[in-house]
Amino acid sequence: MAQNHEDMAAELHQSLNERVPASDLNATGGHIPNTAGEIQEKNEATYHSADAEHEHTPEGGEPSDHERRTLRHIGENLPASAYLIAIVELTERFAYYGAQGLFQNYINNPTDGSSGAAGLGMGHQAATGLNLFFQWFCYVTPILGAIIADQYLGKYRTILIFAGCYWVGLLILWTTALPGSLAHGAGIGGYVTAIVVIAFGTGGIKSNIAPLIADQYQRRVMAVTTTKTGERVVIDPAITYQRIYMVFYWCINLGSLSLIATPFMEKYEGFWSPFLMCFIMFNVGILVLILRRKSYVIRPPQGSIITDAFKAIGMMIKNRNMDAAKPSWRVEHGNNKPVAWNDHFVEEIKRALRACKVFVFYPVFWVCYGQFSSNFVTQAGQMNGHGMPNDFMQNFDPISILIFTPLLEAVIYPVMRRHGYELRPIKRITIGFVLAAMCLAYAAIVQHLVYSVGPCYKNPAYTAADPSVCPAGFDGDTPLPQNIHIAVQAPAYIFIGLAEIFISVTGLEYAYTKAPPSMKSFVQSMYLFTNAFGSALNEALVPVLIDPKFLWMYVGISVFTFGTAIVFWFTFKHYDAMEQESYDLDRDVPILTHDGIKRTEDE
């Protein structure tokens, strides 16, 4: 029996020695290298591991993970064709804002010219309602333009067609605002026709020109380069796309400065004069678009791509699985019926759906933004302008954007990157919501100040439905302003301008970078459609647009927007960590060239 125990012990000892030799174990059971060769091999492995982290990628090569983490990230300069497209957008926005900024007064002003230039005489509530309808319709029509572009004609040809539609609308607006047309009753019919036609035109342009400008940039992956100072840096396409849309938005707001001139033209010449100037400026944009056609990268349409996308989404919903539309998933689950796409396309759809979830919160911002071209104009009309038209104050919004956009792009963002901090999209959007809430909070304070002074206190003569409510507020038939200077409004416009930089610019960028290459216009139209929802929500507020309810409307919107910022951040903050993964889906998208001219459509 004892012998058997000894044999078993010997066998166990031998087995253990085969697994881990006794000479390789220390007192705690740790492994000890038992030869000089093994020790050298271990040291070399450690050396090469450390050396890999510090090995330099060749100039122009894709950075290693270590270089991505440690080198400063920069953007590239924009191609010349991108600036040309930005000029086209500048002229379109010049026409849009120059005309739309006057609509509130054009609809509201009496036909006899007793309160400024002769208008349509429909009153304040009708003015706000029609103005909001126009804004709403302008952001519904981009869906039509996107479908035509992505499936049938391509972005460039679609822009040309809808620019022609826009041209007709501006022509109708100008000619029916002429004094002779107004005298013969053509004003209201002409205006309604014009805003419908213009809405189709601007919608078809907006959904396509924003992705077209980003199409001009061709880099798909990061690259290492050396600056003139000898610093090794990483060229990051994400930063370049951010720069593209900062420049794009800067040009939009440069165009919107048409509102500096048009209110004075309205005041001294009538509405037909600024409408004519907008029409002329739009013709400049059409010429740039046509004459420089061979300079642009033009992607061809992809047939039934939108139809395929909705089919894929339907499969996801039916099977309650985001991968259910993948051909590989279908085969694994016994469905061998072929589909018109591959697994990569489904991953792109999933990325686009993530962006659309982010856009669900955007209508709240557009409710805030919609105030500056409607109720802020009315608020300014209640104040003492000292010769300044009430719709002139809108210019502080684009002026603040023109000042702060280059400051952020050239100073603040680079300094933050040097210190290793990058403001990713979700952070920027959250900041935008907070700034929008601050804008409406300040507007509430201004409205309180308006109601706190004479001559009419809580019933300003400018918006009084019945002059008998405050006889002291009228000089004959002319309403007198409240005793508060119009300049008090300025900070509200600055707040909304800053909010736009953080939330609206990022929305354009997010819509482009998260969309499949063949669906850029459609996803852009989904982003723009959120503005239509915002206008619809603003329409719901029309019944409370009377004194003294303006104050509580501003307070309510401000509180709700701040609450939205908090919910938005905690819902989507993890998306920022997924940014690079999203960009990697586009690494194999081909660069478009043709005989040195970047385009893919035939002449």
Coordinates of C-alpha atoms in Angstrom, one line a residue, residues 225-534:
T225 CA 3.2 65.2 -42.1
T226 CA 5.9 67.7 -40.9
T227 CA 5.2 71.4 -40.6
K228 CA 7.5 74.1 -41.7
T229 CA 8.7 74.4 -38.1
G230 CA 9.7 70.7 -38.1
E231 CA 6.8 69.5 -35.9
R232 CA 5.4 66.2 -36.9
V233 CA 1.6 66.3 -36.9
V234 CA -1.4 64.2 -38.0
I235 CA -3.6 65.5 -40.8
D236 CA -7.1 64.6 -39.6
P237 CA -10.0 64.6 -42.1
A238 CA -12.4 65.1 -39.3
I239 CA -10.9 68.5 -38.5
T240 CA -10.9 69.5 -42.2
Y241 CA -14.6 68.7 -42.5
Q242 CA -15.2 70.8 -39.4
R243 CA -13.2 73.6 -41.1
I244 CA -15.1 73.2 -44.4
Y245 CA -18.5 73.7 -42.6
M246 CA -17.1 76.6 -40.5
V247 CA -16.1 78.4 -43.8
F248 CA -19.4 77.4 -45.4
Y249 CA -21.4 78.8 -42.5
W250 CA -19.3 81.9 -42.4
C251 CA -20.2 82.5 -46.0
I252 CA -23.8 81.9 -45.3
N253 CA -23.8 84.6 -42.7
L254 CA -21.7 87.0 -44.8
G255 CA -24.5 86.7 -47.3
S256 CA -27.2 87.3 -44.7
L257 CA -25.7 90.7 -44.1
S258 CA -27.9 91.8 -46.9
L259 CA -30.2 92.7 -44.0
I260 CA -28.0 95.7 -43.3
A261 CA -29.1 97.3 -46.5
T262 CA -32.5 95.9 -47.2
P263 CA -34.4 97.4 -44.1
F264 CA -33.2 100.9 -45.1
M265 CA -34.1 100.3 -48.7
E266 CA -37.6 99.2 -47.5
K267 CA -37.9 102.3 -45.3
Y268 CA -37.0 104.9 -47.9
E269 CA -37.9 103.2 -51.3
G270 CA -40.5 100.5 -50.4
F271 CA -40.3 96.7 -50.5
W272 CA -39.8 96.3 -54.2
S273 CA -36.3 97.8 -54.0
P274 CA -34.7 95.3 -51.7
F275 CA -36.5 92.4 -53.5
L276 CA -34.9 93.6 -56.8
M277 CA -31.4 93.7 -55.2
C278 CA -31.9 90.1 -53.9
F279 CA -32.9 89.0 -57.4
I280 CA -29.8 90.6 -59.0
M281 CA -27.4 89.0 -56.5
F282 CA -28.9 85.6 -57.0
N283 CA -28.0 85.9 -60.7
V284 CA -24.4 86.2 -59.7
G285 CA -24.5 82.9 -57.9
I286 CA -26.0 81.1 -60.9
L287 CA -23.2 82.5 -63.2
V288 CA -20.5 81.2 -60.8
L289 CA -22.2 77.8 -60.7
I290 CA -22.4 77.5 -64.5
L291 CA -19.2 79.1 -65.6
R292 CA -17.0 77.1 -63.2
R293 CA -18.6 73.8 -63.7
K294 CA -15.4 71.9 -64.7
S295 CA -13.8 72.9 -61.4
Y296 CA -16.1 70.8 -59.2
V297 CA -16.0 67.2 -58.0
I298 CA -19.4 65.9 -59.1
R299 CA -20.5 62.4 -57.9
P300 CA -22.9 60.5 -60.1
P301 CA -26.3 59.4 -58.8
Q302 CA -26.6 55.8 -57.5
G303 CA -30.0 54.7 -58.9
S304 CA -32.3 53.1 -56.3
I305 CA -30.0 53.8 -53.3
I306 CA -32.6 55.5 -51.2
T307 CA -35.1 52.7 -51.9
D308 CA -32.5 50.1 -51.0
A309 CA -31.8 52.0 -47.7
F310 CA -35.5 51.9 -46.7
K311 CA -35.7 48.3 -47.6
A312 CA -32.7 47.5 -45.4
I313 CA -34.2 49.6 -42.5
G314 CA -37.5 47.6 -43.0
M315 CA -35.6 44.4 -42.6
M316 CA -34.0 45.7 -39.4
I317 CA -37.4 46.7 -38.0
K318 CA -39.0 43.4 -39.0
N319 CA -36.4 41.2 -37.4
R320 CA -35.7 43.6 -34.5
N321 CA -32.0 43.4 -35.2
M322 CA -29.7 46.1 -36.7
D323 CA -27.7 43.5 -38.6
A324 CA -30.7 41.7 -40.1
A325 CA -30.3 43.4 -43.5
K326 CA -26.7 42.1 -43.9
P327 CA -26.4 39.4 -46.6
S328 CA -24.1 37.4 -44.2
W329 CA -26.7 37.6 -41.4
R330 CA -29.5 36.5 -43.8
V331 CA -27.4 33.5 -44.9
E332 CA -26.7 32.5 -41.3
H333 CA -30.4 32.5 -40.6
G334 CA -31.4 30.5 -43.6
N335 CA -32.5 33.3 -46.0
N336 CA -30.5 32.9 -49.2
K337 CA -32.6 35.4 -51.2
P338 CA -30.1 37.9 -52.7
V339 CA -30.2 41.7 -51.9
A340 CA -28.8 44.6 -53.8
W341 CA -26.3 45.6 -51.1
N342 CA -23.4 44.2 -49.0
D343 CA -22.6 44.2 -45.3
H344 CA -20.6 47.4 -45.5
F345 CA -23.7 49.3 -46.8
V346 CA -25.7 48.1 -43.8
E347 CA -22.9 49.4 -41.5
E348 CA -23.2 52.8 -43.2
I349 CA -27.0 52.8 -42.7
K350 CA -26.5 52.1 -39.0
R351 CA -24.1 55.0 -38.8
A352 CA -26.6 57.3 -40.6
L353 CA -29.4 56.2 -38.2
R354 CA -27.2 57.2 -35.2
A355 CA -27.0 60.7 -36.7
C356 CA -30.7 60.8 -37.3
K357 CA -31.2 60.0 -33.6
V358 CA -29.1 63.0 -32.7
F359 CA -31.2 65.2 -35.0
V360 CA -34.4 64.3 -33.1
F361 CA -33.5 66.9 -30.5
Y362 CA -32.8 69.7 -33.1
P363 CA -36.4 71.0 -33.5
V364 CA -36.0 72.5 -30.0
F365 CA -33.1 74.6 -31.2
W366 CA -34.9 75.7 -34.3
V367 CA -37.8 76.9 -32.1
C368 CA -35.3 79.2 -30.4
Y369 CA -33.7 80.2 -33.7
G370 CA -37.1 81.0 -35.3
Q371 CA -37.7 83.8 -32.8
F372 CA -35.0 86.1 -34.2
S373 CA -36.7 86.6 -37.6
S374 CA -40.2 86.9 -36.2
N375 CA -40.9 87.7 -32.6
F376 CA -37.6 89.5 -32.0
V377 CA -38.5 91.8 -34.9
T378 CA -41.8 92.5 -33.2
Q379 CA -40.1 93.1 -29.9
A380 CA -37.7 95.6 -31.6
G381 CA -40.8 97.3 -33.1
Q382 CA -42.0 97.9 -29.5
M383 CA -38.7 99.7 -28.6
N384 CA -37.3 103.1 -29.5
G385 CA -35.1 102.6 -32.6
H386 CA -34.0 106.3 -32.8
G387 CA -34.3 106.1 -36.6
M388 CA -33.1 102.5 -36.9
P389 CA -35.6 100.1 -38.6
N390 CA -36.9 97.4 -36.3
D391 CA -35.7 94.6 -38.6
F392 CA -32.2 95.9 -38.7
M393 CA -31.3 94.3 -35.3
Q394 CA -31.3 90.9 -36.9
N395 CA -27.8 91.7 -38.3
F396 CA -26.2 91.2 -34.9
D397 CA -26.7 87.5 -35.4
P398 CA -24.6 87.1 -38.5
I399 CA -22.1 89.7 -37.3
S400 CA -21.5 87.7 -34.2
I401 CA -21.0 84.6 -36.3
L402 CA -18.6 86.4 -38.6
I403 CA -16.5 87.4 -35.6
F404 CA -16.6 84.3 -33.5
T405 CA -16.2 81.7 -36.3
P406 CA -12.7 82.6 -37.3
L407 CA -11.8 83.1 -33.6
L408 CA -12.9 79.6 -32.7
E409 CA -11.3 78.0 -35.9
A410 CA -8.0 79.9 -35.8
V411 CA -7.4 80.4 -32.0
I412 CA -9.6 78.6 -29.5
Y413 CA -9.9 75.1 -31.2
P414 CA -6.1 74.9 -32.0
V415 CA -5.1 75.9 -28.5
M416 CA -7.4 73.2 -27.1
R417 CA -5.9 70.6 -29.4
R418 CA -2.4 71.6 -28.3
H419 CA -3.4 70.8 -24.8
G420 CA -4.9 67.5 -25.8
Y421 CA -8.6 68.4 -25.7
E422 CA -10.9 68.1 -28.6
L423 CA -14.4 69.3 -28.7
R424 CA -16.2 66.4 -30.3
P425 CA -19.6 66.9 -32.0
I426 CA -21.8 65.9 -29.1
K427 CA -20.0 68.3 -26.8
R428 CA -20.4 71.1 -29.3
I429 CA -24.1 70.5 -29.8
T430 CA -24.7 70.4 -26.1
I431 CA -23.0 73.8 -25.7
G432 CA -25.2 75.1 -28.5
F433 CA -28.3 74.1 -26.7
V434 CA -27.1 75.9 -23.5
L435 CA -26.3 79.1 -25.5
A436 CA -29.8 79.0 -27.1
A437 CA -31.4 78.7 -23.7
M438 CA -29.4 81.7 -22.6
C439 CA -30.6 83.7 -25.7
L440 CA -34.3 83.1 -24.8
A441 CA -33.6 83.9 -21.1
Y442 CA -32.1 87.2 -22.1
A443 CA -35.0 87.9 -24.5
A444 CA -37.4 87.4 -21.6
I445 CA -35.4 89.9 -19.6
V446 CA -35.7 92.4 -22.4
Q447 CA -39.4 91.8 -22.7
H448 CA -39.8 92.5 -19.0
L449 CA -37.9 95.8 -19.4
V450 CA -40.3 96.7 -22.3
Y451 CA -43.3 96.0 -20.1
S452 CA -41.8 98.1 -17.3
V453 CA -41.7 101.4 -19.1
G454 CA -44.2 103.8 -20.7
P455 CA -46.0 105.0 -22.4
C456 CA -48.0 101.8 -22.6
Y457 CA -46.3 99.4 -20.2
K458 CA -47.8 95.9 -20.8
N459 CA -49.7 97.0 -23.8
P460 CA -47.1 98.5 -26.3
A461 CA -48.8 100.5 -29.0
Y462 CA -46.8 98.7 -31.8
T463 CA -48.7 95.5 -31.2
A464 CA -51.9 96.9 -29.7
A465 CA -55.0 95.4 -31.4
D466 CA -57.1 98.3 -30.1
P467 CA -55.6 101.8 -29.8
S468 CA -58.1 102.7 -27.1
V469 CA -56.2 100.4 -24.7
C470 CA -53.5 103.0 -24.5
P471 CA -54.4 106.3 -26.2
A472 CA -51.1 107.8 -24.9
G473 CA -49.2 105.4 -27.1
F474 CA -50.4 107.0 -30.4
D475 CA -49.6 110.2 -32.2
G476 CA -52.6 110.3 -34.4
D477 CA -52.5 106.9 -36.2
T478 CA -48.8 106.4 -35.6
P479 CA -47.9 104.1 -32.7
L480 CA -45.2 105.4 -30.3
P481 CA -42.4 103.2 -29.0
Q482 CA -41.7 102.3 -25.4
N483 CA -39.1 104.3 -23.7
I484 CA -36.3 101.7 -24.0
H485 CA -33.4 101.7 -26.6
I486 CA -33.5 99.1 -29.3
A487 CA -29.8 98.3 -28.7
V488 CA -30.7 96.5 -25.5
Q489 CA -31.7 93.6 -27.8
A490 CA -28.2 93.0 -29.2
P491 CA -26.9 90.4 -26.7
A492 CA -29.8 88.1 -27.6
Y493 CA -28.7 88.0 -31.2
I494 CA -25.1 87.4 -30.1
F495 CA -26.2 84.4 -27.9
I496 CA -28.1 82.9 -30.8
G497 CA -25.2 83.5 -33.2
L498 CA -22.8 81.6 -30.9
A499 CA -25.4 78.8 -30.5
E500 CA -25.5 78.4 -34.3
I501 CA -21.8 78.0 -34.5
F502 CA -21.8 75.1 -32.0
I503 CA -25.1 73.4 -33.0
S504 CA -26.0 74.3 -36.6
V505 CA -22.5 74.0 -38.1
T506 CA -22.0 70.7 -36.3
G507 CA -25.3 69.5 -37.6
L508 CA -24.2 70.1 -41.2
E509 CA -20.9 68.4 -40.5
Y510 CA -22.5 65.5 -38.7
A511 CA -25.1 64.9 -41.5
Y512 CA -22.3 64.7 -44.1
T513 CA -19.7 62.6 -42.2
K514 CA -22.3 60.1 -40.9
A515 CA -24.1 59.5 -44.2
P516 CA -23.2 56.8 -46.8
P517 CA -21.3 58.3 -49.7
S518 CA -24.2 57.7 -52.0
M519 CA -26.8 59.2 -49.6
K520 CA -25.2 62.5 -48.5
S521 CA -28.0 64.7 -49.8
F522 CA -30.8 62.5 -48.3
V523 CA -29.3 62.5 -44.8
Q524 CA -28.6 66.2 -45.2
S525 CA -32.3 66.7 -46.0
M526 CA -33.2 64.7 -42.8
Y527 CA -31.1 67.2 -40.8
L528 CA -32.8 70.2 -42.6
F529 CA -36.2 68.6 -42.0
T530 CA -35.7 69.2 -38.2
N531 CA -36.0 72.9 -39.0
A532 CA -39.5 72.2 -40.4
F533 CA -40.5 70.6 -37.2
G534 CA -39.2 73.6 -35.3

